[in-house]
Backbone as a ProteinNet text record, in pm:
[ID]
protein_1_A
[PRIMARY]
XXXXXXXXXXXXXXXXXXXXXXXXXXXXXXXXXXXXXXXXXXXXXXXXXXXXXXXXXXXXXXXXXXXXXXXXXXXXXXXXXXXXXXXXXXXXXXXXXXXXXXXXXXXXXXXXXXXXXXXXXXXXXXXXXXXXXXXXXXXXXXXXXXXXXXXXXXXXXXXXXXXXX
[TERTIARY]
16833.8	16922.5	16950.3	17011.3	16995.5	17106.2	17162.6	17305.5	17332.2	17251	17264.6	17223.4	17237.8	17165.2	17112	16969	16878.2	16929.5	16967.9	16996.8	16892.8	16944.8	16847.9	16805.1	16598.6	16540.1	16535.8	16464.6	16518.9	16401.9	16321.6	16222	16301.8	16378.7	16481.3	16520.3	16587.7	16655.1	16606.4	16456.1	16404.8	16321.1	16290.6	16210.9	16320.5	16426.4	16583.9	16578.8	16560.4	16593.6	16467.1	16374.1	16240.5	16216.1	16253.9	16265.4	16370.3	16492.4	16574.9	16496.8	16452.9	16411.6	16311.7	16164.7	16052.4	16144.5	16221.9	16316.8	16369.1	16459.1	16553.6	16401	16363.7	16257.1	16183.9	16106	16100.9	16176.8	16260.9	16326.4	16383.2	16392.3	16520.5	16390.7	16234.2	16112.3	16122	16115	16121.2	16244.6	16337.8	16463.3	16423.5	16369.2	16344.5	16215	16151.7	16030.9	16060.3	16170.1	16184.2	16320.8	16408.4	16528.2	16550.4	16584.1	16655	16812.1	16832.6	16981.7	17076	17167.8	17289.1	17221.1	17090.4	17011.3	17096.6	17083.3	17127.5	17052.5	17021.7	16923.8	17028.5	17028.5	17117	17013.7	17086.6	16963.6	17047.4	17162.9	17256.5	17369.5	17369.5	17512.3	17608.6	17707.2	17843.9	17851.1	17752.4	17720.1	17642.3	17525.8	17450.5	17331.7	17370.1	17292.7	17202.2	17101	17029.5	17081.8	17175.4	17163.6	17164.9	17081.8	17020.4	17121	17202	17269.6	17235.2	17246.8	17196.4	17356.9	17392.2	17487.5	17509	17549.3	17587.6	17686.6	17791.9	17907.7	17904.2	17970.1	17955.9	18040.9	18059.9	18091.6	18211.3	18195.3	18279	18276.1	18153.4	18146.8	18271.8	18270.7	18383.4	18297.6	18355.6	18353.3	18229.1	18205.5	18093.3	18048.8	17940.9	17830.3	17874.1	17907.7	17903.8	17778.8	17675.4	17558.1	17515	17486.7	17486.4	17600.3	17687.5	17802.6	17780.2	17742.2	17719.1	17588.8	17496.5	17368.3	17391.6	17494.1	17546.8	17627.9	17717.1	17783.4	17722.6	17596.7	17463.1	17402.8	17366.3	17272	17363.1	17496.1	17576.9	17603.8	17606.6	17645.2	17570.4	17437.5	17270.1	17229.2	17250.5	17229.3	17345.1	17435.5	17543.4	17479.8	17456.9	17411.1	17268.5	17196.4	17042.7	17036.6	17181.9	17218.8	17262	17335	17385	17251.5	17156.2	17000.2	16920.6	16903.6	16779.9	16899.8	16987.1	17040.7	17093.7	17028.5	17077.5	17211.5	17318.2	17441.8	17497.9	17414.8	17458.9	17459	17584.4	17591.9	17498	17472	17409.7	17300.8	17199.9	17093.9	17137.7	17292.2	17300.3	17377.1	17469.8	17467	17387.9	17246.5	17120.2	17082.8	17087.5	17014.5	17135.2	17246.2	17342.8	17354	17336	17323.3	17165.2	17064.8	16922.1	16990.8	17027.2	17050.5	17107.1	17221.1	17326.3	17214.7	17122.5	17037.7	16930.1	16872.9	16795.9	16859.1	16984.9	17040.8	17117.7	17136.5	17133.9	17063.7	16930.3	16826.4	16750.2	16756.8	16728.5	16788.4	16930.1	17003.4	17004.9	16983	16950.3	16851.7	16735	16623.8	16635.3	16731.1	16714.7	16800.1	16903.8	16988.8	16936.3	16793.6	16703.6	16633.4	16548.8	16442.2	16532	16601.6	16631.4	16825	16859.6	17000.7	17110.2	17065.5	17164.7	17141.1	17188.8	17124	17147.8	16992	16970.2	17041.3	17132.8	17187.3	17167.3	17164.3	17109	17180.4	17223.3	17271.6	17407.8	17424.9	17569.2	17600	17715.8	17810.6	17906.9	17881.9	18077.1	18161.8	18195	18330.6	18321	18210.5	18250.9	18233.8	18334.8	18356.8	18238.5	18180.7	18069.2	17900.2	17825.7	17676.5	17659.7	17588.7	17486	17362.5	17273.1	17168.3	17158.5	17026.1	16974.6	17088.2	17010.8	17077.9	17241.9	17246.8	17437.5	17500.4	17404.1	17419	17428.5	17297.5	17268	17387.1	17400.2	17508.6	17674	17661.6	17789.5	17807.9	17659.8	17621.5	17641.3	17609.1	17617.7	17707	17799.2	17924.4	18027.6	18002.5	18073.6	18013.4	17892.2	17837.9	17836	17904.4	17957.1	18073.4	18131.5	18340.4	18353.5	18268.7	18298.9	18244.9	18143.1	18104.2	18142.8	18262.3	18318.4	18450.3	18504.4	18632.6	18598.6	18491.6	18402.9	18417.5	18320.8	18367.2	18494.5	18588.7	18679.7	18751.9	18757.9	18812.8	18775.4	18633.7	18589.1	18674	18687.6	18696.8	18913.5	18934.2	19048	19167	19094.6	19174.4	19223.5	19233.6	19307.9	19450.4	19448.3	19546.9	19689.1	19649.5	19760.2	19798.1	19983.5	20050	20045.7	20001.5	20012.9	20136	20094.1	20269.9	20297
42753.5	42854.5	42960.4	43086.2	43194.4	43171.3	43165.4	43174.1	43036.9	42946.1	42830.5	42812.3	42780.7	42731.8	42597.2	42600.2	42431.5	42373	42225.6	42131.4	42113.3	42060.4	42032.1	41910	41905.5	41778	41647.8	41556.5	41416	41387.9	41466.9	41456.6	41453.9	41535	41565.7	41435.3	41422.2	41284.9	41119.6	41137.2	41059.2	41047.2	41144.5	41200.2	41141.6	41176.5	41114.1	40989.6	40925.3	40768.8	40735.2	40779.2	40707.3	40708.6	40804.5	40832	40762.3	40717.5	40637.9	40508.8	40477.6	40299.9	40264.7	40367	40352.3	40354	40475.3	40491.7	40308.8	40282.3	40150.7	40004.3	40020.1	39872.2	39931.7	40050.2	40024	39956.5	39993.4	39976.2	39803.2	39822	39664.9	39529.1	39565.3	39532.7	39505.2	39663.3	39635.5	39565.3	39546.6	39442	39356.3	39294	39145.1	39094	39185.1	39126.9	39135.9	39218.4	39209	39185.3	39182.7	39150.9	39025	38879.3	38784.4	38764.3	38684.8	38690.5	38696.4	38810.2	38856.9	38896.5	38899.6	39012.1	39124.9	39149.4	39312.3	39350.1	39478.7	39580.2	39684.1	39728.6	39861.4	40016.5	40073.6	40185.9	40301.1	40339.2	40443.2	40404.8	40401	40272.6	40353.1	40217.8	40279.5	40355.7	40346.5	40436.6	40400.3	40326.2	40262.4	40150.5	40057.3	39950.1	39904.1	39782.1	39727.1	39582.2	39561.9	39425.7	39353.3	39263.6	39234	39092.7	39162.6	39041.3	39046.4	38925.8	38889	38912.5	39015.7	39037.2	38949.4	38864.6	38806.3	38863	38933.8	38986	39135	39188.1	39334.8	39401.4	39520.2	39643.9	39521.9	39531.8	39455	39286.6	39268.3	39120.7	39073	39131.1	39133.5	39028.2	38910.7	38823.7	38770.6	38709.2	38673	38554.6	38520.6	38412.3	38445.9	38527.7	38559.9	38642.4	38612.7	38728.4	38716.2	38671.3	38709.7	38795.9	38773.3	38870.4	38980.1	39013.6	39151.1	39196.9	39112	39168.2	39219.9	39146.3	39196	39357.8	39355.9	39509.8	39609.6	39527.5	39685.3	39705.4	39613.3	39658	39759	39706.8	39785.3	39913.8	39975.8	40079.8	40177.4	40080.6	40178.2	40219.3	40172.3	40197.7	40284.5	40330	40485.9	40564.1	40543.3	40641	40685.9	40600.9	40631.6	40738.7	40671.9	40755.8	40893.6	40914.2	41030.8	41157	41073	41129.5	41169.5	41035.7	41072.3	41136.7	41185.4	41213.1	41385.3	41416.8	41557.3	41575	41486.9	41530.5	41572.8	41614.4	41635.7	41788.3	41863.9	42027.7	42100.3	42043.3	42132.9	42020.8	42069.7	42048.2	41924.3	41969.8	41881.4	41738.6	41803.1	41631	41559	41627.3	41560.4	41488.4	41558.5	41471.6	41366.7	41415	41319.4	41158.1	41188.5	41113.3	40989.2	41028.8	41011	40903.3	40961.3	40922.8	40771	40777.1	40694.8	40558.5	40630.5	40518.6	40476.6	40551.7	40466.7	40387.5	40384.3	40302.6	40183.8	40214.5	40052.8	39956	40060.2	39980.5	39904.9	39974.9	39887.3	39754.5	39790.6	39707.2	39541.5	39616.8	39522.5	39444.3	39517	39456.2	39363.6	39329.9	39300.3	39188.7	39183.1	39070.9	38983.8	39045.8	38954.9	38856.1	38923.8	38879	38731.6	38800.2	38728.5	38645.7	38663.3	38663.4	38702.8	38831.6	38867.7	39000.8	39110.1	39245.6	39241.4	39301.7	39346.8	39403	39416.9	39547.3	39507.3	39600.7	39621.7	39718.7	39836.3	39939.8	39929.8	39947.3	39917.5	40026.7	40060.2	40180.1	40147.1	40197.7	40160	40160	40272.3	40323.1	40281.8	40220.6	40168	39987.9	39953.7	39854.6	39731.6	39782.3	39717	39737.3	39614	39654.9	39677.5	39799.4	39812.8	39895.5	39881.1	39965.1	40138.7	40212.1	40317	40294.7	40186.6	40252.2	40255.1	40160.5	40193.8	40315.2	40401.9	40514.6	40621	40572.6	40687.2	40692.9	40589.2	40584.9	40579.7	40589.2	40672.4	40830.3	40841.9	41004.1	41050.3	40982.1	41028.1	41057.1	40947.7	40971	41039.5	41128.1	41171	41304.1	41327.3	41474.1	41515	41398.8	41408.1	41402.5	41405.5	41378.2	41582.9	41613.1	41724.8	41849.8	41769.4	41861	41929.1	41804.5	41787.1	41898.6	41869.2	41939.6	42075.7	42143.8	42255.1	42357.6	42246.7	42323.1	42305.8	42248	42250.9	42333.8	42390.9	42503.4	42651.1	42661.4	42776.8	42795.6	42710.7	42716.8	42701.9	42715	42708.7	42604.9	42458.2	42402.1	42274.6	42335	42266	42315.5	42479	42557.5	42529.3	42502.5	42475	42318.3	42337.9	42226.2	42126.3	41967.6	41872.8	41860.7	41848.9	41844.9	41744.9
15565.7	15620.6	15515	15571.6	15445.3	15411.2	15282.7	15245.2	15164.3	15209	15140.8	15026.5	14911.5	14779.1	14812.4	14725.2	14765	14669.6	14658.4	14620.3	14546.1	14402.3	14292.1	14376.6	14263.7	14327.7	14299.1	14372.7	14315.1	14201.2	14176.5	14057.8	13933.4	13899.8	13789.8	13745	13892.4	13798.9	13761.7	13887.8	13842.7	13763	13710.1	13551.2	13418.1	13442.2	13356.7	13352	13466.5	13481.4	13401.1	13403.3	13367.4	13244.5	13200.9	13056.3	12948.1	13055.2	12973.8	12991.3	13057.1	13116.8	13010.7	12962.1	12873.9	12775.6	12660.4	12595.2	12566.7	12604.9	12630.7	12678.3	12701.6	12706.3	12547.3	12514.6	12394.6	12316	12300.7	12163.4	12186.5	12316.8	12316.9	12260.8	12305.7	12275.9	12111.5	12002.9	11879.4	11857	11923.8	11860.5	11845.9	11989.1	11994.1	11899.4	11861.8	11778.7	11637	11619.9	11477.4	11419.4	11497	11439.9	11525.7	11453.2	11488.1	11552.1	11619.1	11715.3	11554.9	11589.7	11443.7	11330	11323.1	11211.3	11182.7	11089.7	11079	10938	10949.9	10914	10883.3	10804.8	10782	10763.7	10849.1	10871.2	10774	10789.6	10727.5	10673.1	10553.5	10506.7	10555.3	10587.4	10633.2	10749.7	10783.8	10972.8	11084.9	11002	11156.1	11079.2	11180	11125.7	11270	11256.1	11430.8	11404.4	11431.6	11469.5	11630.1	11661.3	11764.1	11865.3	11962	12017.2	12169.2	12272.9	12391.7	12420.8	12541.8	12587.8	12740.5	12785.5	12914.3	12998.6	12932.8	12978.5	13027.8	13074.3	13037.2	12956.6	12921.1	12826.2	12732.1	12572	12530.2	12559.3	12629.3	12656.5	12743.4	12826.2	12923.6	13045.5	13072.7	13131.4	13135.3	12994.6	12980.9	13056.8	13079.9	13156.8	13296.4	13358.7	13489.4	13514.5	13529.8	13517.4	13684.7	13764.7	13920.2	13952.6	13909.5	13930.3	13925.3	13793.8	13758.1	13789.3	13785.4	13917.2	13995.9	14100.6	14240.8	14206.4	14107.3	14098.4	14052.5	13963	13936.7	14028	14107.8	14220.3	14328.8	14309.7	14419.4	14397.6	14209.1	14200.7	14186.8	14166.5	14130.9	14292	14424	14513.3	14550.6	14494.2	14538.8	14435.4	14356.5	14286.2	14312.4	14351.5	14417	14564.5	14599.3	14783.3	14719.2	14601	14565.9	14523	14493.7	14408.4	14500.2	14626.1	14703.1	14811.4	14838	14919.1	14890.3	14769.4	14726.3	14710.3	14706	14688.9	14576.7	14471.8	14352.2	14347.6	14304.1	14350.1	14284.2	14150.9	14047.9	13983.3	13868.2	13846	13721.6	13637.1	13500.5	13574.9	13693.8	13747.1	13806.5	13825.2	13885.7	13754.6	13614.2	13548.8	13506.7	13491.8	13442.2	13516.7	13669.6	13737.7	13740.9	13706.3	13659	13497.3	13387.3	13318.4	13345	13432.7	13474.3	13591.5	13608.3	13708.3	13584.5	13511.2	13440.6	13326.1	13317.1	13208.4	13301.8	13385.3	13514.5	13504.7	13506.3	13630.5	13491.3	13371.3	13238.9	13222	13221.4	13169.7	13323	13398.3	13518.9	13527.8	13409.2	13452	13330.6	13207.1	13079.8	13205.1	13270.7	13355.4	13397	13528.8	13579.2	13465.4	13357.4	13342.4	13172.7	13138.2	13057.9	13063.5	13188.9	13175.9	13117	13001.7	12947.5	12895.3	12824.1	12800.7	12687.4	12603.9	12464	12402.2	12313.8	12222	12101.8	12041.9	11895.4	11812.6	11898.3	11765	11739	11614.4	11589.4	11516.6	11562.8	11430.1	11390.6	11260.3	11165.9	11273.5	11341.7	11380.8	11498.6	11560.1	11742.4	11697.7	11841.3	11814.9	11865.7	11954.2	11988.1	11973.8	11985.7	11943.3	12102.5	12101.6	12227	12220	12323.8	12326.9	12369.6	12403.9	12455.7	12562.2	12704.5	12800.5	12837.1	12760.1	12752.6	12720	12627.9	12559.6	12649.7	12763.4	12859.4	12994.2	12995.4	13099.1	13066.7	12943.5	12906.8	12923.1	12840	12859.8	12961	13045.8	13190.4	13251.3	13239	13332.4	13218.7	13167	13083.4	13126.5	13123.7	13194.5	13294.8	13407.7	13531.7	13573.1	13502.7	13487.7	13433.6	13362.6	13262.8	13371.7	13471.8	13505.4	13683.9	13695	13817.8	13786	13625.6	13605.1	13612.9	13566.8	13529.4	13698.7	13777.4	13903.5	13956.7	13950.7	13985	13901	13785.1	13753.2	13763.2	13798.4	13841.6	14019.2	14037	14161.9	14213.9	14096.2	14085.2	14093.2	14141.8	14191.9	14099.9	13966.9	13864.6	13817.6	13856.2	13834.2	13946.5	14029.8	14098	14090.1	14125.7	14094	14236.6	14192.1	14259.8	14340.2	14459.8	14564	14611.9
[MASK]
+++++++++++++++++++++++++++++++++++++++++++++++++++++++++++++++++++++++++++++++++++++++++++++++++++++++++++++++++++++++++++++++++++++++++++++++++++++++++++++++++++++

């Protein structure tokens, strides 16, 4: 229709997802072959080291050995976010990839759930409190480039300026 803008495509973001997934199975790959369970390797003193732990829980090891559990809530949240992708609902092109980002750091970390019961992390920094991998990285990224980018239009659009009633 004339007047309408086209909805970014679902190539974008599944170019994003794919790239985090190769990205994140690399590396979680060189963990496991070279760093032993609580290895640590110091890559940047005082800033970043690899040490290699089997996560069961999620974020923070938050309710650990429940892993069907959390199968069931990745699969549940990677399929809204897949409806949000293949469904064009994303307004603009950086929450297409933000969103991409946010599915291939799922569907990694989902697939590290299935195949081994628990998810790879390895990188560690001084100043954060937990070891994790790539796709944890990406799906932080993500929903952080989709929170920023929700406020963004909503202030172009004015509707931050007015007071809640």
């Amino acid at each position: 229709m004339a007047g309408m803008r086209r909805r970014p495509g679902r190539l974008v973001a599944l170019g994003a997802a794919a790239l985090v997934i190769a990205a994140d199975q690399i590396s979680k790959d060189w963990a496991q072959a070279n760093l032993a369970i609580n290895q640590r390797i110091t890559v940047i003193s005082g800033w970043l080291s690899f040490q290699r732990t089997e996560n069961s829980g999620a974020a923070f090891s938050f309710l650990t050995g429940h892993n069907e559990l959390f199968i069931l809530i990745t699969a549940a949240l990677l399929v809204l976010v897949g409806f949000l992708i293949l469904g064009r609902l994303a307004p603009d092109r950086l929450t297409v990839v933000a969103l991409g980002l946010i599915l291939g750091g799922g569907l990694s970390n989902l697939f590290d759930r299935v195949r081994l019961s628990a998810v790879v992390d390895f990188v560690r920094l001084a100043f954060w409190p937990t070891i994790f991998n790539l796709a944890d990285l990406a799906i932080r990224a993500g929903a952080v480039v989709v929170v920023l980018a929700v406020l963004l239009r909503q202030t172009r659009r004015g509707h931050l300026d007015r007071p809640v009633r």
